[in-house]
Coordinates of C-alpha atoms in Angstrom, one line a residue:
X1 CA 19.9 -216.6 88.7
X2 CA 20.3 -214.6 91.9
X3 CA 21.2 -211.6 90.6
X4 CA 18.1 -211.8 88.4
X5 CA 16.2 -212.0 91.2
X6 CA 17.5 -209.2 92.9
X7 CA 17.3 -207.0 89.8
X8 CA 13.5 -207.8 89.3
X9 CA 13.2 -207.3 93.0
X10 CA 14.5 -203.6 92.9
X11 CA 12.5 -203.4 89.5
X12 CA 9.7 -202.7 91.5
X13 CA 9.9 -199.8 92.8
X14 CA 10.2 -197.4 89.8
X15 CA 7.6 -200.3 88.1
X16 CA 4.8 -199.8 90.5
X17 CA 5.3 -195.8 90.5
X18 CA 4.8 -195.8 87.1
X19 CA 1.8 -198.3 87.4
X20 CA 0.1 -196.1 90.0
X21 CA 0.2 -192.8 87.5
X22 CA -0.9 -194.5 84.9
X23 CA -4.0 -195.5 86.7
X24 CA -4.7 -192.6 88.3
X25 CA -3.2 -189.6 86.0
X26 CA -4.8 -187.1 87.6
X27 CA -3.9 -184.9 90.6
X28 CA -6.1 -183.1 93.5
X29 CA -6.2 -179.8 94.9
X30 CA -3.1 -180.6 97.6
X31 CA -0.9 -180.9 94.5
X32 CA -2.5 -177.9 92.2
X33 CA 0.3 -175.2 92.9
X34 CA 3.0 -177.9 91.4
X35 CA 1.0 -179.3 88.8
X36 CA -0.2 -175.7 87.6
X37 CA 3.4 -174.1 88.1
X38 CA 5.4 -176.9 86.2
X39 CA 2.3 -176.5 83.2
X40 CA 3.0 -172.6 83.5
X41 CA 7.0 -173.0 82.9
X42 CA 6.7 -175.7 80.5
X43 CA 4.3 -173.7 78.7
X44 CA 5.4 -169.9 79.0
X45 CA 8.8 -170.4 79.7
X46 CA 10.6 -167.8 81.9
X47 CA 13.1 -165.8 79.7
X48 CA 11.5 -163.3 80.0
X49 CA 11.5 -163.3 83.7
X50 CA 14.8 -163.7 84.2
X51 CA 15.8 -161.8 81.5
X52 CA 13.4 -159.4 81.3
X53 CA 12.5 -157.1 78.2
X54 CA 9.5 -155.4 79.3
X55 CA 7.7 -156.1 82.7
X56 CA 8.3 -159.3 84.2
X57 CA 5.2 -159.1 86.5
X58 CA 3.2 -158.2 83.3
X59 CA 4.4 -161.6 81.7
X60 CA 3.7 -163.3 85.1
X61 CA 0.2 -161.6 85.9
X62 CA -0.5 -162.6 81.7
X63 CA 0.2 -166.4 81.7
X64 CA 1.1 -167.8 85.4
X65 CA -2.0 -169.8 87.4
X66 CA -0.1 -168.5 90.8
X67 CA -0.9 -164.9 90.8
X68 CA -4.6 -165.1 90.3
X69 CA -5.0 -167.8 92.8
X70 CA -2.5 -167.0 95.5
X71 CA -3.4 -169.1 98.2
X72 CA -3.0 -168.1 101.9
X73 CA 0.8 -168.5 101.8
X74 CA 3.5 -168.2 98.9
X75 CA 5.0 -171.5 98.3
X76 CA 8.2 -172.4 96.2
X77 CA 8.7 -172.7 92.7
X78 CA 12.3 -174.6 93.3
X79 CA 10.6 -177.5 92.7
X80 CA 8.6 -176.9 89.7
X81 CA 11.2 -175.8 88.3
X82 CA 13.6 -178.5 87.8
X83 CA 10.7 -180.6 87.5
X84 CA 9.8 -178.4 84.2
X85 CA 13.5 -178.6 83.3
X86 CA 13.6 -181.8 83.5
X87 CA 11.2 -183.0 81.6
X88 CA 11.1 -180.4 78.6
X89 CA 13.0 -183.2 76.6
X90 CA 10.7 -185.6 76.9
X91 CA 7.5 -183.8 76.4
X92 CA 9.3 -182.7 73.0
X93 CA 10.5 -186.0 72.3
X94 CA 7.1 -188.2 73.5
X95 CA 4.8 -186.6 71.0
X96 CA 0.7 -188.2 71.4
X97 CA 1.7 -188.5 75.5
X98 CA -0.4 -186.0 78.1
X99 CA 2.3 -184.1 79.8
X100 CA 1.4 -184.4 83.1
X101 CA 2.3 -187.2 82.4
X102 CA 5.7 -187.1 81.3
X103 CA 5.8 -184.1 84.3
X104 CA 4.5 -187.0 87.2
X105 CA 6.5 -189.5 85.2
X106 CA 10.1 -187.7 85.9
X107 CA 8.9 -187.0 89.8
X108 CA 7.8 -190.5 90.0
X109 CA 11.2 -191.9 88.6
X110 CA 13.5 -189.4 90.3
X111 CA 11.9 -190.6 93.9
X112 CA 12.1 -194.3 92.6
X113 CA 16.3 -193.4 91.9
X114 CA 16.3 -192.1 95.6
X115 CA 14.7 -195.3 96.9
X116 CA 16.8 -197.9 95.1
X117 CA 19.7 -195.5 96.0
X118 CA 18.8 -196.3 99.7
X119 CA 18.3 -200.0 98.7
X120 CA 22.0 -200.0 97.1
X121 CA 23.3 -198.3 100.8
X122 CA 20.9 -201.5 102.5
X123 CA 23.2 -204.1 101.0
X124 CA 26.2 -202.2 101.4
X125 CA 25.8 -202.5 105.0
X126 CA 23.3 -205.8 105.6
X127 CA 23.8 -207.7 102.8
X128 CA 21.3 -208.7 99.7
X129 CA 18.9 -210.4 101.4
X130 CA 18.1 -207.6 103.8
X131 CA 17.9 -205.3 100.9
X132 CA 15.4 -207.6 98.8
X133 CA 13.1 -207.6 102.0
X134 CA 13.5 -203.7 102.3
X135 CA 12.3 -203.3 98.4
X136 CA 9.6 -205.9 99.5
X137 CA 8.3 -203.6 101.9
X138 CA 8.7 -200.6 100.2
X139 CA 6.9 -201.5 97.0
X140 CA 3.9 -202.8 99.1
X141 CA 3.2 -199.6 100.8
X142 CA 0.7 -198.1 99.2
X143 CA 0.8 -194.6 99.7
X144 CA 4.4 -194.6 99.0
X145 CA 4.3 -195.7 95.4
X146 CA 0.8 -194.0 94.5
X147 CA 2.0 -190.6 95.8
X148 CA 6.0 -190.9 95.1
X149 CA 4.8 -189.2 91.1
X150 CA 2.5 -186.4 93.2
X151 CA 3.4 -182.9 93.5
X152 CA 3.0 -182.7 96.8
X153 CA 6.2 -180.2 98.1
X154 CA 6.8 -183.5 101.1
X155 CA 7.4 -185.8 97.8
X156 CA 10.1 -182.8 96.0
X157 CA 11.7 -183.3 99.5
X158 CA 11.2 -187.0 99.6
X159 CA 13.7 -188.3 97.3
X160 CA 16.7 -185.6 98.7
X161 CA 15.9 -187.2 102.2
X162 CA 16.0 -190.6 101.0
X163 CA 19.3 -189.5 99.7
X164 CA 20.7 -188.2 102.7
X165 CA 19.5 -191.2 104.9
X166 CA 21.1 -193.9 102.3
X167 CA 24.6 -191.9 103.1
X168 CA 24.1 -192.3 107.0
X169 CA 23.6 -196.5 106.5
X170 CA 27.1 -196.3 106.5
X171 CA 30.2 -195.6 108.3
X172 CA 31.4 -192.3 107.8
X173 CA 34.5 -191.3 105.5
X174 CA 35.8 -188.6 103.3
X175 CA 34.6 -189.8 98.9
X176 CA 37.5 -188.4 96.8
X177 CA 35.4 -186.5 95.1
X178 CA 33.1 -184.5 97.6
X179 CA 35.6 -184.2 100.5
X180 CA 32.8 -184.1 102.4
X181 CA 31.7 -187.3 105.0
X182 CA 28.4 -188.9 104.4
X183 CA 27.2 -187.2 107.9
X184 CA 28.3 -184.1 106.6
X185 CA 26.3 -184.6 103.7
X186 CA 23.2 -185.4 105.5
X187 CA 23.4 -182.5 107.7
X188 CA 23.7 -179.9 104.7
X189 CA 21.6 -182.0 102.3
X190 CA 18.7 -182.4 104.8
X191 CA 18.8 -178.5 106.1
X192 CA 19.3 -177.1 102.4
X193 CA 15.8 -179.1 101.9
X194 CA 14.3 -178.1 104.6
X195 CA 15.1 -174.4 104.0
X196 CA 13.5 -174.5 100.2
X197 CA 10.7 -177.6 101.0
X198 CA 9.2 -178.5 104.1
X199 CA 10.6 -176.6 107.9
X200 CA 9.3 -179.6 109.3
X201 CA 12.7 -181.1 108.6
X202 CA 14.2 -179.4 111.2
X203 CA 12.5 -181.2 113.9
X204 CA 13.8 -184.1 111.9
X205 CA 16.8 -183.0 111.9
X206 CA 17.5 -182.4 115.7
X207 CA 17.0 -186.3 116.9
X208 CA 19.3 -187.5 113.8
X209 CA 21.9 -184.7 114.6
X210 CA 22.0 -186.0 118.3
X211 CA 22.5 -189.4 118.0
X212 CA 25.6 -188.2 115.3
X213 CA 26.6 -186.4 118.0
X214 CA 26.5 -188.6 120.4
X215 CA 28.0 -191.7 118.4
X216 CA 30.9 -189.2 117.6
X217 CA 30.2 -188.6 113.8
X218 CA 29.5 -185.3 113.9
X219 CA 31.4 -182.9 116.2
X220 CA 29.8 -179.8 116.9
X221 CA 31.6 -177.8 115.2
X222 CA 31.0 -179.8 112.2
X223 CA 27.1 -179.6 113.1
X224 CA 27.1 -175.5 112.8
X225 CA 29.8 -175.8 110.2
X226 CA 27.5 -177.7 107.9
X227 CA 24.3 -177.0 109.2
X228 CA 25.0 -173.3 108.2
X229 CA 26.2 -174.1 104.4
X230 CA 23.1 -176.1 103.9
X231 CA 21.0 -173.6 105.1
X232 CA 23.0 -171.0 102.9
X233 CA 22.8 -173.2 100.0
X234 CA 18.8 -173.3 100.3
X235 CA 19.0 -169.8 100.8
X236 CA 20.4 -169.1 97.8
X237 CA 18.1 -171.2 96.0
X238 CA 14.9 -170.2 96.9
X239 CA 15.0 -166.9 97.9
X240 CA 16.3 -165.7 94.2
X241 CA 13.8 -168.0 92.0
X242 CA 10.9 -167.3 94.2
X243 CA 11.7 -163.2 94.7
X244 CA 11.3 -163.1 90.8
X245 CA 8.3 -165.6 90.5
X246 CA 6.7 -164.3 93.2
X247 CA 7.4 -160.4 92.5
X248 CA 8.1 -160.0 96.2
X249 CA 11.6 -158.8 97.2
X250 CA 13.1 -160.4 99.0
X251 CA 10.7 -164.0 99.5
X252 CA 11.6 -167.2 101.3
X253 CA 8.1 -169.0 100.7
X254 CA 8.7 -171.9 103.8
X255 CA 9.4 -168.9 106.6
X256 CA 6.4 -167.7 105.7
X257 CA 4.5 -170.7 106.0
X258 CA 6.5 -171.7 108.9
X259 CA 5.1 -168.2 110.3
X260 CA 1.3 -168.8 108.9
X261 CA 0.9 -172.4 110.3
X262 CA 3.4 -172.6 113.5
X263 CA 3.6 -169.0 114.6
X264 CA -0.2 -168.0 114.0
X265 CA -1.1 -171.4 114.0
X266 CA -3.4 -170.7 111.3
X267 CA -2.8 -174.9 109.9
X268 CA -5.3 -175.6 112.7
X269 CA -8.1 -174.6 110.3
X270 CA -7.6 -177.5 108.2
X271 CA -8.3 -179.7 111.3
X272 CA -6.3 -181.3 114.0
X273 CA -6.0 -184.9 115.5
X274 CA -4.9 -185.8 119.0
X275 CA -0.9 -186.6 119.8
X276 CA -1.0 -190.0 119.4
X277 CA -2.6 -190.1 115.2
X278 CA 0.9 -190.3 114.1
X279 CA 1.9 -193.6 116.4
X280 CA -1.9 -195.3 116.4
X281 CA -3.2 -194.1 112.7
X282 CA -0.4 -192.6 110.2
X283 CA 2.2 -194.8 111.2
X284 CA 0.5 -198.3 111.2
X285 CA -0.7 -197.4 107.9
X286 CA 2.3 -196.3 106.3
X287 CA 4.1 -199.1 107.5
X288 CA 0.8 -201.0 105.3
X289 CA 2.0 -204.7 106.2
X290 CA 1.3 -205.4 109.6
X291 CA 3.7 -208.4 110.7
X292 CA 6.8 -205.1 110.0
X293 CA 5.4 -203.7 113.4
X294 CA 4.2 -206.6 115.1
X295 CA 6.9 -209.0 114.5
X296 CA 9.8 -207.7 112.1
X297 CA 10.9 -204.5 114.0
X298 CA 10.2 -206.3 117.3
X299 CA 12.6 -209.2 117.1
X300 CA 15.7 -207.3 114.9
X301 CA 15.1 -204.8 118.3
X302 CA 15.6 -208.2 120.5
X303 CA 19.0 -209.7 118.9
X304 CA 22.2 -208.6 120.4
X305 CA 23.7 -208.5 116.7
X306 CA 21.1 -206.0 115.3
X307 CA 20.3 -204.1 118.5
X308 CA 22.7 -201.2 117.7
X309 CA 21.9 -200.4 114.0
X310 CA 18.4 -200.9 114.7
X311 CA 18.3 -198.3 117.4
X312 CA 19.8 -195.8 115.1
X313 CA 17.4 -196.5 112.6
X314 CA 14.8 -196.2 115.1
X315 CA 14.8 -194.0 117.7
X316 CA 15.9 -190.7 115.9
X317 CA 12.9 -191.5 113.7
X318 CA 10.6 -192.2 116.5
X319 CA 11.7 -189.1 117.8
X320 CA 10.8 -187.0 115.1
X321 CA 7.5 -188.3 114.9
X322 CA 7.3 -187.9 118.8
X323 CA 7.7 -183.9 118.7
X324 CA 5.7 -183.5 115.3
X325 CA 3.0 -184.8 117.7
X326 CA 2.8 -181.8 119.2
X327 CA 1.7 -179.8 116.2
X328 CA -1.9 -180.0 116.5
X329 CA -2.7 -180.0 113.2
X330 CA -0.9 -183.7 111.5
X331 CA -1.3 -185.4 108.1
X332 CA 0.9 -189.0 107.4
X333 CA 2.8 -187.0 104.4
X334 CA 4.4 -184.5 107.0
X335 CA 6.2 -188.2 108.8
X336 CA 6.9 -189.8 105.2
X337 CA 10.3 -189.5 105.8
X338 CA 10.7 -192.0 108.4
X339 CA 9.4 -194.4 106.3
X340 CA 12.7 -196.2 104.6
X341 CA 14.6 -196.5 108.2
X342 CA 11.3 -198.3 109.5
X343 CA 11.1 -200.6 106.5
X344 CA 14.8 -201.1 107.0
X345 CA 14.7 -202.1 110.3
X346 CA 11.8 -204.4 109.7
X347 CA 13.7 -205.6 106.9
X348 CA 16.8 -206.9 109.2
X349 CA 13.9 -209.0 111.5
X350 CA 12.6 -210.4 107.8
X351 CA 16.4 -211.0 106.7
X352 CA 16.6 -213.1 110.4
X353 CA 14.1 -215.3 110.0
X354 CA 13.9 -216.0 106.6
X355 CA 18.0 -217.1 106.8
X356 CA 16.8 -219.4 109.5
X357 CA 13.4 -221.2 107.3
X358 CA 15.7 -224.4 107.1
X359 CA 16.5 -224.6 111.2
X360 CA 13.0 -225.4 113.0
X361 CA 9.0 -225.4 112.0
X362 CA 9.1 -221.8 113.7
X363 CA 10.9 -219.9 111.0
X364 CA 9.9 -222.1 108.9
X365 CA 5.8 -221.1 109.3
X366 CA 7.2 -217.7 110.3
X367 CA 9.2 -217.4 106.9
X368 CA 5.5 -218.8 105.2
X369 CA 3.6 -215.9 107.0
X370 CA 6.1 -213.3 105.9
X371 CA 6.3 -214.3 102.2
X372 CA 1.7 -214.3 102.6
X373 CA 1.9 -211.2 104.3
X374 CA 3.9 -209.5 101.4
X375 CA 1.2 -211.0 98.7
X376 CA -1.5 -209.4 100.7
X377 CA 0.2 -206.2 100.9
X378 CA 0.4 -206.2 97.5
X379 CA -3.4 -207.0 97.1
X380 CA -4.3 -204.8 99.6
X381 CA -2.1 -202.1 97.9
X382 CA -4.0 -202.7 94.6
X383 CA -7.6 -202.5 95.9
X384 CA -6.8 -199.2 97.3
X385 CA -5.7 -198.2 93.8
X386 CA -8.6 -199.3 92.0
X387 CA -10.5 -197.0 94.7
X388 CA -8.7 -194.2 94.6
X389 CA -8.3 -193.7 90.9
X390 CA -12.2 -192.5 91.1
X391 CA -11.3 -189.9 93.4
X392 CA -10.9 -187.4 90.5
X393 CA -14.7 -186.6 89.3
X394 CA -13.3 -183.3 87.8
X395 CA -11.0 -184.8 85.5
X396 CA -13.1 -187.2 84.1
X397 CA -15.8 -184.8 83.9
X398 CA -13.6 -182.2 82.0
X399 CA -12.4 -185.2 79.4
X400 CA -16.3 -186.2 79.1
X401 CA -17.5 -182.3 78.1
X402 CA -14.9 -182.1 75.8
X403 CA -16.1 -185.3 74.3
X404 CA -19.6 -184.0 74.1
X405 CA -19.1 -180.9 72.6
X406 CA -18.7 -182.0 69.2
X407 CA -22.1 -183.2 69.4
X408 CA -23.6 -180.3 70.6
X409 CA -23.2 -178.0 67.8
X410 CA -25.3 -175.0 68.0
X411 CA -23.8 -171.8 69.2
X412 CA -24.4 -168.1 70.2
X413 CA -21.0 -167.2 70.3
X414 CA -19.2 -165.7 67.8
X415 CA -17.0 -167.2 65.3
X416 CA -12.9 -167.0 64.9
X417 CA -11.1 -167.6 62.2
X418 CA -8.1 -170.3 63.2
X419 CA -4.3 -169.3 62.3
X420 CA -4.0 -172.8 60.4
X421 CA -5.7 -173.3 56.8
X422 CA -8.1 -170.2 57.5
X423 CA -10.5 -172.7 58.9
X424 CA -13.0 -171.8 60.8
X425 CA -14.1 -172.7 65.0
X426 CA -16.2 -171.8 67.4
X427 CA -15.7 -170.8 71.2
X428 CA -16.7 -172.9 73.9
X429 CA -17.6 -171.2 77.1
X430 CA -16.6 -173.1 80.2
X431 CA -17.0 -172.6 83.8
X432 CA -15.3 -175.1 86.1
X433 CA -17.0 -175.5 89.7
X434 CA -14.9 -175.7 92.5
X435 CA -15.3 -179.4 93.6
X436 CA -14.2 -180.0 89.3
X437 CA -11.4 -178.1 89.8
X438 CA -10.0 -179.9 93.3
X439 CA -10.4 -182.9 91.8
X440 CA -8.7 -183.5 89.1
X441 CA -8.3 -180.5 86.2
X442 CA -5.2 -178.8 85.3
X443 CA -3.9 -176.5 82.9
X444 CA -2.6 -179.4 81.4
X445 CA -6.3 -181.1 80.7
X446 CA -7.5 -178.1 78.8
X447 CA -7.6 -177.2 75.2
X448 CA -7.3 -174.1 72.4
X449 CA -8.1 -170.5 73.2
X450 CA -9.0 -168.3 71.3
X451 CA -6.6 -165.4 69.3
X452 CA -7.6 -162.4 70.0
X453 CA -8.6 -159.5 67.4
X454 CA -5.5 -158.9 65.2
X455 CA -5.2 -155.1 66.6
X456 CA -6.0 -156.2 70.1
X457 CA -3.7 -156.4 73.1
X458 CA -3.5 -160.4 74.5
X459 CA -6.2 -160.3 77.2
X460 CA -5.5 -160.6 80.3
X461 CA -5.8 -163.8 81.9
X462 CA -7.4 -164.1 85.1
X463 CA -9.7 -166.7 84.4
X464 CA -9.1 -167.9 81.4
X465 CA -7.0 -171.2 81.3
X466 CA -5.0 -172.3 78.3
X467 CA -2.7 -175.2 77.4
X468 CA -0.3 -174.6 74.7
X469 CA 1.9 -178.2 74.9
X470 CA 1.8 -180.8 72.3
X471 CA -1.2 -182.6 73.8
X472 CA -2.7 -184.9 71.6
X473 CA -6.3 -184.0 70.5
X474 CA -9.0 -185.6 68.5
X475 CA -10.2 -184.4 65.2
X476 CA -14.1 -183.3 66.1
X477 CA -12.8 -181.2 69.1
X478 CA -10.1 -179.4 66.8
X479 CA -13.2 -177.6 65.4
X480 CA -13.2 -175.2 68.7
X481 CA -11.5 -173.0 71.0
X482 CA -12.7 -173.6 74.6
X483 CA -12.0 -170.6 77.2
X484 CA -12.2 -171.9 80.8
X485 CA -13.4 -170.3 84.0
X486 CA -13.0 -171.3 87.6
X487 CA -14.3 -168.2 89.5
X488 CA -15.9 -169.4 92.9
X489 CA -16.6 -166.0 94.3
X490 CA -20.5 -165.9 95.9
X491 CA -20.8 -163.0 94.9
X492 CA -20.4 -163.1 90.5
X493 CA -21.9 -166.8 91.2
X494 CA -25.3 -165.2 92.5
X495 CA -25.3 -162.8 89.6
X496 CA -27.3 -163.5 86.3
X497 CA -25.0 -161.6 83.7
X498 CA -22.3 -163.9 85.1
X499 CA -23.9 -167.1 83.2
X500 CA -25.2 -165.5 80.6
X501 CA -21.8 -165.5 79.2
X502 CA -20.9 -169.8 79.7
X503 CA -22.4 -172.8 77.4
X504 CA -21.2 -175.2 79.5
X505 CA -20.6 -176.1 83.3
X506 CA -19.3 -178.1 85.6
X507 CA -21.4 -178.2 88.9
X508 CA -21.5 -180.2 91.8
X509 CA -25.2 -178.8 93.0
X510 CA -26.8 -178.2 88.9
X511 CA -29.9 -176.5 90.6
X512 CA -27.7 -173.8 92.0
X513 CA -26.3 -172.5 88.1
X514 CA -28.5 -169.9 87.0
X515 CA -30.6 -170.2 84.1
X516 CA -31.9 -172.9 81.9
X517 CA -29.4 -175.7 81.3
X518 CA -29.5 -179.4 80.9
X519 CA -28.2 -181.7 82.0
X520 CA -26.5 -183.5 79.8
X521 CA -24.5 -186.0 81.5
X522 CA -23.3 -187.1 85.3
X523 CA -19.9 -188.0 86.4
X524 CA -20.0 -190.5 89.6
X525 CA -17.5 -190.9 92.0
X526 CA -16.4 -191.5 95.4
X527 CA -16.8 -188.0 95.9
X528 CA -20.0 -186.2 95.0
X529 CA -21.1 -186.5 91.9
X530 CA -20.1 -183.7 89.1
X531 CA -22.7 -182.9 86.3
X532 CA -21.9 -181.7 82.7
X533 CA -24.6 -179.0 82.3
X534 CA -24.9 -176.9 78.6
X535 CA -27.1 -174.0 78.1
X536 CA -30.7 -174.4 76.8
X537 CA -31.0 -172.0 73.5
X538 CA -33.8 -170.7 74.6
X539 CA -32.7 -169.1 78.3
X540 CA -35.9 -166.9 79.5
X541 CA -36.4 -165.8 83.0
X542 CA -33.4 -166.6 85.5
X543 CA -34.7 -167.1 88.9
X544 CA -31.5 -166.4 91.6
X545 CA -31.5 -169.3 94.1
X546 CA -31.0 -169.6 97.9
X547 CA -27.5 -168.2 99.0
X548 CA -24.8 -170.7 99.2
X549 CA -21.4 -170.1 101.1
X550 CA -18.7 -171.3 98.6
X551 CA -15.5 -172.2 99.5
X552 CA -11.9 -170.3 98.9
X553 CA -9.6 -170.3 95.9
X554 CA -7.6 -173.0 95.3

């Protein structure tokens, strides 16, 4: 009966991931270079990149999302990558499911592996009961499981780090079949992920490789021994995929984002909180249940018995999050890694008083509030679901046009002739404003485009968004090929020809898309609302509107 228990317990973790992506699917700007990336791969392939018959950056400018919308600093494909790899199988094999997805699904259960790994190196070292508690904890903080299946690069690097940490829960020795000690491990594992994902992990890296040092570990020899062959393994890694992906020779995507947001401290722009947000705001909610600070962390901290492992699981940690707090510019997913070795340390303080229930009323009432306090994390954990899966009025407005469309079926646009059964559809015109596309749509969302004229060169396509995987689609929106547009430049938005060309829109402000449209049908949300606008037949005048500064590409 125990070990059921513990096997439900740990059942959790990949449980509520895959809960959490199911009821919010969809994905936000922060995780668009991923998402679109993965679709790209999946969808494109890259033979022809790596072994090129014609011109690679032809086949790249063509087909990839990342050319077209570049963003202000190159960032990895690693990552997308084996995430496409990995779940080509199963987006052949689960025919009728969207692949994003099967693409968040494999993220999602490949950072619940990491976490259960940790788990497993929990009871290795404190026993079962610890571990159960740790999994407790874990599975109740909410932004862990809703954003363990995101694309985010911190959540590629999440589950290597969660790795390397579950190696350093125990004493170190050589495995017969890495010759390689667990510290050893961490120190390349951590810098090789660092070099491809996030530099931040090299300020993470310092405090850990100190207290190694200093508990005689690591020598320091062994520290620029290994330190240098991860960063030589990341090296290799990244700088080959992205040089080709990228068409920039050679390219190591994090220096130059270490150089655009530390060096020209250009991540300022997106906003900056005092020093102490990580320690008052990021870190109290991450941590979600409150008695893990208050009470857990505190009293392991206090008992002769735990006082050692709980200062290594806490002070390096603190650390880190201690000189990150001198970056002005700080978000909780850049200190998500310290999560687990908090959790774990509040998980020895659970393990002490709920062995002790049976000795006095104190544990016992203390045992009663730990086992509520878990209940309500949960609850609390679900509520903030429920509220954030209506963060995504683009995707949901995007699903609702192509709904509508069907009924709708007058058209100005020319006919094409489909490859199957000679039957006949017609083109749907679409542009996509920019609050639709950062919240919510992907390549993955959309639908058919059109073939173009059988002596005709494939178009170029800039703006024009396709999605050739098995997506399931129903029968009434077979009947048309849709061709997508997200262009957000003031400039084409303030001219009249540009319009002329759509049927349908997206818009946040409908009064600001030129010409006569209706408005057919309004998406609420917790952001502002998105309307599904189509073209009156009957357009006369246009009449340009007040200017309107309109943000970036995305």
């Amino acid at each position: 009966m125990r070990q059921l228990v513990d096997i439900v317990i740990a059942a959790l973790i990949p449980t509520l991931i895959l809960f959490h992506l199911i009821c919010a699917p969809y994905t936000k700007v922060e995780e668009s270079f991923n998402i679109q990336a993965t679709h790209d791969i999946l969808t494109y392939g890259v033979r022809e990149l790596f072994f090129p018959n014609g011109s690679s950056e032809l086949q790249l400018k063509d087909h990839y999302d990342h050319l077209t919308f570049t963003g202000p600093v190159p960032r990895t494909f690693v990552g997308a990558l084996t995430l496409a790899t990995a779940s080509w199988p199963f987006t052949r094999l689960l025919h009728g499911v969207n692949p994003q997805i099967i693409v968040r699904g494999v993220l999602g259960l490949w950072n619940a592996f990491c976490l259960l790994y940790y788990r497993n190196g929990v009871e290795s070292v404190f026993g079962k009961t610890t571990a159960n508690w740790f999994v407790l904890f874990q599975a109740s903080v909410f932004h862990v499981m809703y954003y363990a299946s995101r694309t985010l690069p911190n959540f590629f690097a999440f589950g290597l780090v969660t790795i390397a940490l579950g190696g350093l829960l125990q004493r170190p020795r050589v495995e017969p079949y890495l010759f390689m000690s667990r510290p050893q491990i961490f120190l390349s594992l951590v810098t090789a992920t660092g070099v491809i994902f996030r530099s931040e992990l090299a300020l993470f890296l310092i405090p850990h490789t100190l207290v190694l040092l200093i508990t005689r570990r690591l020598s320091i020899t062994c520290i620029l021994k290994f330190g240098v062959l991860g960063a030589l393994i990341g090296l290799s890694i990244t700088i080959p995929i992205d040089s080709i992906f990228w068409q920039r020779f050679p390219l190591w995507p994090e220096l130059s984002a270490f150089s655009y947001n530390i060096l020209h401290s250009q991540s300022s722009n997106w906003g900056t909180s005092p020093w102490y947000f990580y320690f008052t705001s990021a870190l109290p909610r991450l941590l979600f249940n409150p008695i893990t600070y208050t009470l857990c962390i505190p009293l392991a901290a206090s008992q002769p018995a735990l006082r050692r492992p709980v200062a290594e699981l806490i002070l390096p940690n603190l650390a880190f999050v201690a000189l990150y707090s001198l970056q002005p510019h700080k978000e909780w997913r850049f200190i998500i890694y310290t999560i687990p070795p908090f959790l774990t340390a509040a998980a020895l303080g659970a393990n002490w008083i709920w062995t002790r229930r049976s000795k006095s009323p104190l544990y016992r009432l203390l045992s009663a509030a730990l086992a509520l306090s878990v209940i309500a994390s949960f609850a609390a954990s679900g509520i903030m679901l429920a509220i954030s899966r209506l963060n995504y009025p683009g995707a949901d407005s995007l699903n609702r046009l192509h709904a509508l469309v069907p009924l709708h079926q007058h058209r100005s646009q020319p006919i094409h002739r489909g490859v199957e059964g000679g039957e006949q559809r017609m083109t749907v015109n679409v542009h996509m404003g920019t609050l639709a596309c950062m919240t919510g749509i992907t390549r993955f969302q959309q639908r058919q485009q059109p073939p173009p004229p059988p002596s005709a060169p494939p178009p170029p396509l800039a703006n024009l968004e396709t999605n050739a995987a098995d997506v399931e689609r129903n029968a009434e929106s077979d009947s048309f090929f849709f061709i997508y547009d997200k262009t957000d430049n003031e400039t084409k938005l303030l001219d009249p020809v540009f319009w002329l060309r759509f049927d349908w829109a997206l818009a946040e402000y409908p009064e600001r898309v030129i010409g006569k449209w209706d408005v057919v049908e309004t998406v609420e949300a917790m952001e502002p609302r998105i309307s599904i606008l189509k073209r009156q037949r009957d357009d006369g005048p246009v009449v340009l509107p007040p200017p309107l500064v309109v943000g970036g590409d995305w």
